[in-house]
Amino acid sequence: MNADFITPLDAFTIIDLILMLMLLIVGLAIVRLNDIFAIVMLAGVYSLVSALWFVSLDAVDVAFTEAAVGAGISTVLMLGAMLLSSRTALPAKPVRKWASFFIVLATGAALMYAVTDMPSFGDPLSAPNAYVGLEYLKRSLPDTEIPNVVSSVLASYRGYDTLGETSVILTAGLGVMLILGMGGKINGQLKKKAIDYDNADAQAHHTVLRVVSKMMIPLIVLYGFYVQFHGDFGPGGGFQAGVIIASAVILYALIFGVDAAKAAVPPLVVRIGAALGVLIYGGTGIAGLILGSNYLDYNVLDPHSAPHGQELGIMSIEIGVLITVCSVMLVIFYGFTSRQPDITDKDW
Amino acid sequence: MNGMQFLAGHFNYIVVIILMMTGLYIVISTGNMVKKLTGLGVFQTSVFQLYITMGKVTGGRPPIVAHAPEGAEHAAANGGEHGASTADTAVRMVHDMADVPVNGVIYSNPIPHVLILTGIVVGVATLAVGLALIVRIRETYDSIEEEDVEEAEYKARKAANA
Amino acid sequence: MSTVLEILHIARFGLAGVFLLGGGFFVLAGAIGVLRLPDFYTRLHAAGVTDTMGSTLILLGLMLIAGFTLLSVKLALVGLFLFLTSPTATHAVANAAHKAKLKPLLGTYRQTRKGDNEGGSQ
């Protein structure tokens, strides 16, 4: 701990405090509610407020991901699961409530005891901030010619970590597939049965939604690619772009029906894509091996200039991440939609 | 460092721990599995917040490094050579870092950002697996309340034994 | 010449401040409306104020501060996106409520309060 540094109480700290207060209120509201729909919505709000706080804490990439994933995809998945299960939670018994309260109190007290050892908020010389992080900030531009240090650390300096995480995402997608089924049968039925694009009821109620989403979906996909390829210079990258493109397909499914979405992006393609992304990532590493260097060493990819080789390698693995993340999100979405909901329209 | 200054420097950890405990409370107090996963999400987001607040540098900017302005590298080089004879190199290194971080601009620490960015996406993937399990549980037991599932399981075992 | 530029500079930031404060006012008004208004449809109306007046004014203020840069173009695109999506979202929510046969409160607030206590509070 650096005793010389005192956190200033400036406007940013006040913004932090207000956002923390909002987080506390939302957290307590989730504790008290029993309506699952409200709980899921508040969980989305919690993620969105966290994303705001991450912007204030200079973590723009994280904020971007949290807003797209936590407030977007998570909420859709939670709502899907809610539709397939139930809408209200039974209130907890008082004994259980008090028992949990005391467990939480004890755990919290133990963690609070550890707070005294933590570095001051915003301390530039604290152990986490002074050494490796600063080294990356200094070396990123000469080494890789990529201004966004988060992208270069993610894809190059700590490429192994990201390979592992991409594999975890693939594994999660496989898990959902094994639990909920492949969602592929419907594709076979599609050829026999024409897709019900002109369902009279849907047409009457969703004209505005259809027109606007037809306008927006190409723009969302375009924005996803912008995020992908601009990720070297600003916030963004494969993870965010994958989620954004998947959300465009999910929007299409929500407005025009899952069958139409499955016709546009077939489950088989999505399943192949989930594995293909990891293959591209791992293949980039093997290309380094073949060219006579270490696994995931991009310096050798361009024989004339090491930074350019780095740029090439980072772009290639980011494309792998994009394909895997986008495909796995859709695998999960198709898995959930292939189940019949118990809740009918009347229950709403 | 007096109490007020300590509070100003550590309020973020205190709030994050309260939020974390809120999430933990939701996970263990409720029997409803969807609500449990929401609590897990709150807990998870609080862990993200813990990491990100540690990487914040006061007056810092997002870690997107602009190309060096003219003369900035000279300044950094001079700062590095200044006082080279000191034996206490570790202390000097830290102070040089603080004075001229990168091209004369202070940036927040990118490492927590990298760790958490991938963590968020892995988090949603695992959340999806959890939700898929809940859906299957509902199909088998017709309930997503822990107690109902345990009771049904108990009855089924009793019937199997009898 | 330089004094004219300086005055323009100050006026730009002054105007931006006015826009930002105005936007903040409309967002606050929308928030109070969502809390205070009696039924679903009127609350939706209040929420719409946040999206249209609030966000538009705030974006205009930010564009004035950013000046003629790429940032302004991005802010304008955000504005265009909100201009298209927020009325659509409001329409979708109102349409869903109407389809679920949620009746709006009719008559004055006091009458409906006396008449039926359940009406529209969900």
XYZ file of C-alpha atoms in Angstrom:
632
model
C 0.000 0.000 0.000
C 1.284 3.442 -0.919
C 0.628 5.704 2.048
C 1.466 8.915 0.179
C -1.450 8.696 -2.210
C -4.770 10.160 -1.101
C -7.778 9.663 -3.348
C -9.132 13.078 -4.348
C -12.850 13.715 -3.942
C -13.493 15.123 -7.417
C -16.499 15.103 -9.747
C -15.649 11.602 -11.022
C -15.656 10.185 -7.525
C -19.087 11.716 -6.947
C -20.357 10.112 -10.174
C -18.905 6.806 -8.952
C -20.727 7.211 -5.644
C -24.071 7.936 -7.320
C -23.726 4.907 -9.605
C -22.804 2.693 -6.640
C -25.883 3.920 -4.791
C -28.021 2.960 -7.806
C -26.399 -0.480 -7.880
C -27.155 -0.972 -4.182
C -30.804 0.007 -4.667
C -31.222 -2.345 -7.623
C -29.505 -5.161 -5.705
C -31.808 -4.752 -2.716
C -34.859 -4.608 -5.001
C -33.845 -7.963 -6.520
C -33.568 -9.435 -3.008
C -37.067 -8.311 -2.067
C -38.989 -9.194 -5.241
C -40.616 -12.532 -6.024
C -41.846 -11.773 -9.550
C -39.312 -13.429 -11.862
C -40.082 -11.072 -14.755
C -39.252 -8.040 -12.598
C -36.148 -9.776 -11.235
C -34.835 -10.522 -14.728
C -35.476 -6.944 -15.847
C -33.720 -5.565 -12.764
C -30.777 -7.874 -13.420
C -30.531 -6.231 -16.845
C -30.690 -2.793 -15.205
C -27.951 -3.860 -12.801
C -25.707 -4.814 -15.707
C -26.419 -1.575 -17.535
C -25.618 0.586 -14.490
C -22.433 -1.469 -14.003
C -21.543 -0.723 -17.610
C -21.988 3.005 -16.915
C -19.716 2.684 -13.931
C -17.103 0.863 -16.018
C -17.071 3.836 -18.421
C -16.407 6.120 -15.477
C -13.586 3.771 -14.400
C -11.948 4.062 -17.881
C -12.757 0.454 -18.769
C -14.486 1.245 -22.067
C -13.996 -2.212 -23.578
C -15.426 -3.875 -20.489
C -18.360 -1.453 -20.403
C -19.114 -2.225 -24.026
C -19.070 -5.970 -23.392
C -21.115 -5.700 -20.217
C -23.787 -3.600 -21.955
C -24.010 -5.978 -24.923
C -23.759 -9.239 -22.970
C -25.035 -8.555 -19.460
C -27.896 -6.253 -20.369
C -28.626 -7.732 -23.792
C -28.025 -11.442 -24.337
C -28.270 -12.461 -20.650
C -31.670 -10.811 -20.333
C -32.956 -12.535 -23.470
C -31.736 -15.935 -22.206
C -33.211 -15.343 -18.738
C -36.559 -14.364 -20.257
C -36.446 -17.471 -22.434
C -35.794 -19.674 -19.416
C -38.557 -17.883 -17.504
C -41.015 -18.590 -20.318
C -40.041 -22.255 -20.144
C -40.381 -22.430 -16.359
C -42.448 -20.210 -14.093
C -43.182 -16.552 -13.478
C -43.185 -16.260 -9.703
C -40.792 -17.436 -7.038
C -42.013 -18.811 -3.725
C -40.982 -16.510 -0.874
C -38.211 -17.955 1.289
C -38.984 -19.257 4.778
C -37.928 -16.954 7.648
C -35.516 -19.565 9.085
C -33.738 -19.826 5.780
C -33.688 -16.053 5.388
C -32.077 -15.501 8.788
C -29.618 -18.353 8.356
C -28.520 -16.954 4.981
C -28.317 -13.476 6.463
C -25.878 -14.587 9.151
C -23.745 -16.555 6.680
C -23.585 -13.506 4.427
C -22.790 -11.250 7.391
C -19.882 -13.461 8.444
C -18.504 -13.697 4.893
C -18.878 -9.949 4.441
C -17.087 -9.240 7.710
C -14.179 -11.461 6.661
C -13.918 -9.625 3.325
C -14.178 -6.222 5.037
C -11.233 -7.228 7.223
C -9.208 -7.686 4.036
C -10.142 -4.217 2.715
C -7.456 -2.578 4.871
C -4.781 -4.335 2.823
C -6.120 -3.105 -0.509
C -4.492 -0.218 -2.403
C -6.238 3.168 -2.367
C -8.756 3.793 -5.145
C -7.017 5.425 -8.123
C -3.475 4.996 -6.781
C -1.091 5.003 -9.793
C 1.715 3.352 -7.793
C -0.295 0.481 -6.338
C 0.952 -3.055 -6.939
C -1.588 -3.902 -9.667
C -1.048 -0.639 -11.553
C 2.673 0.068 -11.415
C 4.386 -2.917 -13.021
C 3.039 -5.211 -15.727
C 0.128 -3.034 -16.803
C 2.378 -0.054 -17.353
C 4.863 -2.212 -19.235
C 2.107 -3.283 -21.647
C 1.038 0.338 -22.120
C 4.598 1.293 -23.057
C 5.325 -1.643 -25.324
C 2.028 -2.150 -27.128
C 2.491 0.517 -29.784
C 6.119 -0.344 -30.731
C 5.471 -4.108 -30.588
C 2.149 -4.401 -32.376
C 1.276 -0.971 -33.817
C -2.136 -1.319 -32.167
C -3.260 1.676 -30.108
C -5.911 -0.198 -28.102
C -3.803 -1.876 -25.431
C -6.722 -4.039 -24.305
C -6.905 -5.598 -27.781
C -3.166 -6.234 -28.017
C -2.905 -7.725 -24.517
C -6.010 -9.839 -25.089
C -4.950 -11.221 -28.438
C -1.166 -11.200 -28.332
C 0.509 -10.923 -24.923
C -2.090 -13.092 -23.248
C -3.223 -15.020 -26.299
C -3.159 -18.327 -24.407
C -5.722 -17.048 -21.895
C -8.047 -15.937 -24.660
C -7.659 -19.253 -26.484
C -8.703 -20.941 -23.254
C -11.698 -18.670 -22.843
C -12.824 -19.156 -26.417
C -12.669 -22.900 -25.784
C -14.736 -22.448 -22.610
C -17.389 -20.659 -24.658
C -17.383 -23.489 -27.211
C -17.697 -25.987 -24.364
C -20.649 -24.083 -22.901
C -22.307 -24.124 -26.321
C -21.746 -27.900 -26.514
C -23.194 -28.250 -23.020
C -26.385 -26.416 -23.956
C -26.630 -28.483 -27.134
C -26.356 -31.721 -25.158
C -28.873 -30.586 -22.522
C -31.501 -28.990 -24.746
C -30.903 -30.732 -28.051
C -29.392 -29.565 -31.309
C -32.411 -27.656 -32.556
C -31.777 -29.135 -35.961
C -34.923 -31.176 -36.620
C -36.927 -28.084 -37.403
C -34.643 -27.399 -40.322
C -35.763 -30.672 -41.902
C -39.408 -29.777 -41.480
C -38.884 -26.381 -43.016
C -38.647 -27.710 -46.551
C -42.063 -29.337 -46.304
C -43.869 -26.495 -44.589
C -43.683 -22.979 -46.007
C -42.656 -20.419 -43.468
C -45.618 -18.503 -42.142
C -44.321 -15.038 -43.005
C -47.780 -13.625 -43.544
C -49.446 -14.786 -40.379
C -52.509 -12.508 -40.304
C -52.448 -11.943 -36.576
C -48.761 -11.145 -36.459
C -49.099 -8.909 -39.492
C -51.851 -6.864 -37.882
C -49.953 -6.232 -34.673
C -46.340 -5.986 -35.697
C -46.266 -3.917 -38.878
C -44.281 -1.094 -37.308
C -41.879 -3.494 -35.615
C -41.345 -5.407 -38.845
C -40.600 -2.328 -40.910
C -38.259 -0.766 -38.364
C -36.403 -3.986 -37.618
C -35.962 -4.621 -41.327
C -34.277 -1.236 -41.452
C -32.205 -1.821 -38.326
C -30.961 -5.408 -38.734
C -28.509 -4.709 -41.611
C -27.250 -1.666 -39.729
C -26.712 -3.724 -36.570
C -24.715 -6.306 -38.529
C -22.721 -3.505 -40.173
C -22.054 -1.991 -36.760
C -20.903 -5.409 -35.553
C -18.301 -5.551 -38.316
C -17.250 -1.982 -37.555
C -16.698 -2.978 -33.919
C -14.740 -6.018 -35.092
C -12.348 -4.228 -37.404
C -12.124 -0.974 -35.472
C -11.274 -2.912 -32.308
C -7.574 -2.217 -32.842
C -8.081 1.542 -32.627
C -11.021 1.968 -30.272
C -13.084 -0.070 -27.871
C -14.295 -3.283 -29.448
C -13.093 -6.614 -30.766
C -14.207 -10.119 -31.521
C -16.130 -10.730 -28.309
C -18.310 -7.627 -28.597
C -18.781 -7.933 -32.352
C -19.823 -11.578 -32.034
C -22.469 -10.691 -29.482
C -23.755 -7.761 -31.549
C -24.106 -9.823 -34.730
C -25.789 -12.629 -32.785
C -28.198 -10.090 -31.302
C -29.162 -8.989 -34.825
C -30.136 -12.584 -35.660
C -31.990 -12.902 -32.340
C -33.910 -9.701 -33.141
C -34.829 -11.193 -36.506
C -36.044 -14.348 -34.764
C -38.094 -12.355 -32.254
C -39.871 -10.310 -34.919
C -40.194 -12.741 -37.841
C -40.238 -16.028 -35.953
C -37.573 -18.586 -35.137
C -38.292 -20.597 -38.280
C -37.450 -17.644 -40.494
C -34.246 -17.067 -38.522
C -33.336 -20.748 -38.867
C -33.880 -20.495 -42.609
C -31.582 -17.460 -42.790
C -28.897 -18.814 -40.429
C -29.311 -22.609 -40.337
C -28.461 -24.440 -37.078
C -25.941 -26.592 -38.940
C -23.973 -23.531 -40.081
C -24.030 -22.203 -36.542
C -22.768 -25.500 -35.125
C -19.932 -25.640 -37.641
C -19.119 -21.992 -36.945
C -18.777 -22.594 -33.210
C -15.970 -25.086 -33.823
C -14.520 -23.248 -36.821
C -13.719 -20.145 -34.755
C -11.634 -22.106 -32.265
C -9.983 -23.878 -35.205
C -8.992 -20.535 -36.763
C -7.605 -19.408 -33.415
C -5.630 -22.586 -32.845
C -4.565 -22.673 -36.509
C -3.033 -19.211 -36.202
C -0.970 -20.572 -33.339
C 0.141 -23.558 -35.422
C 1.082 -21.229 -38.297
C 3.563 -19.676 -35.866
C 4.951 -23.138 -35.101
C 5.317 -23.995 -38.795
C 7.148 -20.739 -39.487
C 9.706 -21.761 -36.881
C 8.684 -19.972 -33.712
C 6.525 -20.596 -30.654
C 2.829 -21.358 -30.510
C 0.775 -18.133 -30.866
C 3.867 -16.086 -31.697
C 2.741 -13.701 -34.432
C 6.084 -11.982 -35.017
C 7.021 -14.537 -37.678
C 3.757 -14.274 -39.644
C 5.210 -11.444 -41.717
C 8.889 -12.155 -42.486
C 9.680 -8.479 -43.140
C 8.149 -6.718 -40.163
C 7.393 -8.148 -36.741
C 4.766 -5.498 -35.777
C 2.923 -6.145 -39.013
C 3.008 -9.871 -38.278
C 1.510 -9.105 -34.876
C -1.251 -7.079 -36.483
C -1.976 -9.923 -38.897
C -2.071 -12.515 -36.115
C -4.299 -10.397 -33.895
C -6.734 -9.803 -36.748
C -6.895 -13.484 -37.566
C -7.545 -14.645 -34.008
C -10.106 -11.873 -33.493
C -11.992 -13.267 -36.483
C -11.849 -16.686 -34.832
C -13.247 -15.224 -31.613
C -15.997 -13.425 -33.573
C -17.121 -16.624 -35.306
C -17.116 -18.721 -32.137
C -18.854 -16.160 -29.908
C -21.519 -15.344 -32.503
C -22.183 -19.022 -33.266
C -22.305 -20.146 -29.639
C -24.762 -17.378 -28.737
C -26.997 -18.575 -31.580
C -26.557 -22.239 -30.613
C -27.755 -21.337 -27.128
C -30.643 -19.265 -28.465
C -31.770 -22.017 -30.860
C -31.486 -24.546 -28.036
C -33.865 -22.558 -25.856
C -36.326 -21.810 -28.639
C -36.590 -25.459 -29.675
C -38.488 -26.156 -26.415
C -42.226 -25.659 -26.084
C -43.093 -23.002 -23.510
C -45.535 -23.926 -20.757
C -46.739 -20.377 -20.403
C -49.380 -19.479 -22.971
C -50.307 -16.003 -24.151
C -53.223 -15.988 -21.736
C -50.972 -16.111 -18.669
C -49.407 -12.818 -19.648
C -3.635 8.371 6.717
C -6.627 9.215 8.890
C -10.049 7.596 8.896
C -11.629 9.969 6.401
C -8.808 9.530 3.911
C -8.952 5.772 4.353
C -12.682 5.857 3.602
C -12.127 8.027 0.515
C -9.552 5.541 -0.789
C -11.486 2.372 0.007
C -15.185 3.224 -0.367
C -15.254 1.342 -3.656
C -14.169 -1.930 -2.036
C -16.717 -1.526 0.758
C -19.599 -0.963 -1.654
C -18.446 -3.772 -3.938
C -18.318 -6.172 -0.976
C -21.862 -5.172 0.041
C -23.030 -5.806 -3.535
C -21.198 -9.123 -3.610
C -22.896 -10.160 -0.371
C -26.262 -9.084 -1.809
C -25.660 -11.504 -4.663
C -24.574 -14.267 -2.294
C -27.656 -13.677 -0.141
C -29.933 -14.046 -3.177
C -28.150 -17.269 -4.156
C -28.496 -18.980 -0.770
C -31.760 -17.525 0.556
C -34.108 -18.267 -2.341
C -35.273 -21.685 -3.480
C -36.217 -20.504 -6.963
C -33.497 -21.481 -9.407
C -33.930 -18.622 -11.899
C -33.685 -16.134 -9.034
C -30.616 -17.993 -7.765
C -28.921 -17.513 -11.127
C -29.831 -13.809 -11.073
C -28.109 -13.595 -7.691
C -25.118 -15.364 -9.167
C -25.106 -12.744 -11.930
C -25.119 -9.934 -9.360
C -22.248 -11.623 -7.500
C -20.323 -12.073 -10.737
C -20.784 -8.463 -11.839
C -19.575 -7.334 -8.409
C -16.393 -9.372 -8.855
C -15.897 -7.626 -12.196
C -16.339 -4.296 -10.432
C -13.757 -5.266 -7.807
C -11.153 -5.928 -10.495
C -11.947 -2.837 -12.531
C -11.812 -0.448 -9.551
C -8.342 -1.783 -8.724
C -7.132 -0.853 -12.214
C -8.437 2.725 -12.101
C -5.792 5.460 -11.968
C -6.900 8.901 -10.826
C -6.869 11.333 -13.751
C -6.289 8.433 -16.105
C -7.676 7.845 -19.572
C -8.978 4.668 -21.212
C -5.977 2.535 -22.257
C -6.026 3.465 -25.929
C -2.558 4.840 -26.543
C -2.311 7.699 -29.005
C 0.849 8.064 -31.081
C 3.583 9.914 -29.230
C 3.445 13.699 -29.476
C 6.641 15.450 -30.645
C 9.330 15.543 -27.971
C 7.485 13.359 -25.494
C 9.991 10.528 -25.879
C 12.842 12.876 -25.094
C 11.135 13.914 -21.910
C 10.646 10.288 -20.919
C 14.275 9.455 -21.659
C 15.516 12.408 -19.590
C 13.248 11.444 -16.731
C 14.677 7.927 -16.789
C 18.339 9.015 -16.651
C 17.791 11.540 -13.915
C 19.319 10.249 -10.657
C 20.786 7.111 -12.224
C 23.421 6.654 -9.523
C 20.861 5.872 -6.815
C 21.236 2.370 -5.433
C 17.537 2.052 -4.691
C 16.586 1.198 -8.275
C 13.185 -0.263 -7.477
C 11.963 2.929 -5.832
C 13.358 5.031 -8.679
C 11.618 2.872 -11.265
C 8.269 3.333 -9.576
C 8.736 7.081 -9.353
C 9.745 7.414 -12.986
C 6.656 5.473 -13.950
C 4.482 7.827 -11.982
C 6.064 10.945 -13.402
C 6.049 10.119 -17.105
C 3.747 7.124 -17.587
C 3.326 6.751 -21.347
C 4.150 9.627 -23.673
C 3.299 11.982 -20.829
C -0.312 10.800 -20.526
C -1.719 8.798 -17.610
C -3.681 5.696 -18.599
C -5.687 3.294 -16.471
C -4.370 -0.234 -16.100
C -5.421 -2.433 -19.052
C -4.826 -5.831 -17.403
C -8.026 -6.025 -15.309
C -9.945 -4.916 -18.410
C -8.581 -7.817 -20.443
C -9.289 -10.363 -17.713
C -12.830 -9.137 -17.137
C -13.732 -8.677 -20.801
C -13.262 -12.370 -21.477
C -14.773 -13.170 -18.074
C -18.061 -11.484 -19.016
C -18.491 -13.558 -22.168
C -17.540 -16.766 -20.347
C -20.045 -15.702 -17.664
C -22.931 -15.531 -20.121
C -21.945 -18.889 -21.613
C -22.016 -20.567 -18.203
C -25.261 -18.762 -17.345
C -26.754 -20.324 -20.459
C -25.707 -23.800 -19.309
C -27.311 -23.141 -15.920
C -30.537 -21.963 -17.524
C -30.578 -24.992 -19.815
C -30.318 -27.235 -16.751
C -33.200 -25.328 -15.136
C -35.342 -25.874 -18.214
C -34.637 -29.615 -18.086
C -35.369 -29.712 -14.347
C -38.685 -28.022 -14.996
C -39.542 -30.573 -17.669
C -38.729 -33.461 -15.347
C -40.064 -32.237 -11.990
C -42.602 -29.630 -13.146
C -41.140 -27.085 -10.744
C -38.056 -24.940 -10.393
C -38.315 -24.574 -6.624
C -35.564 -26.406 -4.777
C -37.926 -27.795 -2.129
C -40.383 -29.247 -4.656
C -37.567 -30.929 -6.563
C -36.105 -32.407 -3.365
C -39.527 -33.634 -2.247
C -40.244 -35.265 -5.614
C -36.829 -36.904 -5.548
C -37.414 -38.160 -1.988
C -40.800 -39.633 -2.924
C -39.378 -41.296 -6.011
C -36.598 -42.935 -3.955
C -39.061 -44.065 -1.326
C -41.259 -45.631 -4.009
C -38.246 -47.334 -5.564
C -37.175 -48.783 -2.222
C -40.649 -50.012 -1.275
C -11.109 38.982 -35.458
C -9.839 36.936 -32.574
C -12.337 38.511 -30.179
C -15.201 37.460 -32.467
C -13.869 33.912 -32.452
C -13.555 33.985 -28.694
C -17.129 35.173 -28.311
C -18.297 32.416 -30.666
C -16.294 29.918 -28.644
C -17.872 31.020 -25.381
C -21.333 31.116 -26.971
C -20.875 27.575 -28.262
C -20.106 26.201 -24.823
C -22.821 28.336 -23.226
C -25.391 27.009 -25.676
C -24.122 23.448 -25.118
C -24.566 23.936 -21.386
C -28.132 25.174 -21.914
C -28.908 22.128 -24.078
C -27.398 19.708 -21.566
C -29.278 21.274 -18.647
C -32.496 21.255 -20.683
C -31.953 17.602 -21.532
C -31.315 16.835 -17.892
C -34.547 18.626 -16.972
C -36.600 16.539 -19.422
C -35.004 13.297 -18.239
C -35.821 14.250 -14.650
C -39.383 15.189 -15.633
C -39.764 11.842 -17.395
C -38.490 9.985 -14.328
C -40.875 11.826 -11.999
C -43.707 11.187 -14.450
C -43.028 7.448 -14.522
C -43.240 7.384 -10.745
C -46.203 9.719 -10.245
C -48.634 9.210 -13.119
C -51.656 7.008 -12.414
C -51.752 4.278 -15.070
C -49.646 2.379 -17.578
C -50.373 4.470 -20.669
C -49.707 7.825 -19.021
C -46.480 6.458 -17.551
C -45.431 5.304 -20.997
C -46.068 8.830 -22.211
C -43.776 10.181 -19.508
C -41.076 7.663 -20.420
C -41.327 8.837 -24.027
C -40.353 12.351 -22.937
C -37.002 10.994 -21.716
C -36.296 9.373 -25.049
C -37.305 12.201 -27.345
C -36.639 15.564 -25.698
C -34.110 14.409 -23.093
C -31.763 12.376 -25.247
C -32.066 14.676 -28.279
C -31.126 17.768 -26.280
C -28.245 15.993 -24.542
C -26.891 14.719 -27.867
C -27.183 18.218 -29.381
C -25.275 19.673 -26.425
C -22.535 17.050 -26.751
C -22.297 17.687 -30.505
C -21.825 21.396 -29.864
C -18.978 20.626 -27.475
C -17.375 18.169 -29.906
C -17.493 20.644 -32.809
C -16.872 19.595 -36.431
C -15.215 16.246 -35.659
C -15.803 12.556 -36.270
C -17.228 12.403 -32.763
C -20.118 14.664 -33.816
C -20.915 12.369 -36.723
C -21.003 9.402 -34.354
C -23.263 11.301 -31.961
C -25.559 12.194 -34.861
C -25.743 8.503 -35.789
C -26.625 7.643 -32.191
C -29.331 10.292 -32.397
C -30.667 8.792 -35.628
C -30.699 5.335 -34.042
C -32.643 6.618 -31.031
C -34.969 8.567 -33.315
C -35.923 5.314 -35.041
C -35.874 2.858 -32.148
C -37.420 4.697 -29.210
C -40.825 5.410 -30.827
C -40.820 1.809 -32.068
C -40.126 0.476 -28.601
C -42.837 2.662 -27.088
C -45.245 1.521 -29.796
C -44.405 -2.139 -29.169
C -44.943 -1.824 -25.420
C -48.218 0.096 -25.804
C -49.390 -2.369 -28.447
C -48.602 -5.321 -26.197
C -50.530 -3.716 -23.330
C -53.482 -3.024 -25.609
C -53.396 -6.590 -26.922
C -53.376 -7.889 -23.349
C -56.586 -5.823 -22.884
C -55.196 -3.409 -20.326
C -57.788 -0.624 -20.083
C -56.590 2.967 -19.819
C -57.939 5.105 -16.957
C -60.750 7.302 -18.201
C -62.263 10.376 -16.581
C -60.490 12.465 -13.979
C -58.007 10.904 -11.612
C -60.234 11.358 -8.541
C -63.253 9.756 -10.197
C -61.293 6.670 -11.122
C -59.756 6.561 -7.665
C -63.246 6.483 -6.129
C -64.721 4.203 -8.782
C -62.343 1.267 -8.744
C -59.158 1.000 -6.803
C -57.675 -1.758 -8.902
C -57.846 0.059 -12.236
C -54.628 0.421 -14.119
C -52.176 0.282 -11.263
C -50.455 -2.748 -12.723
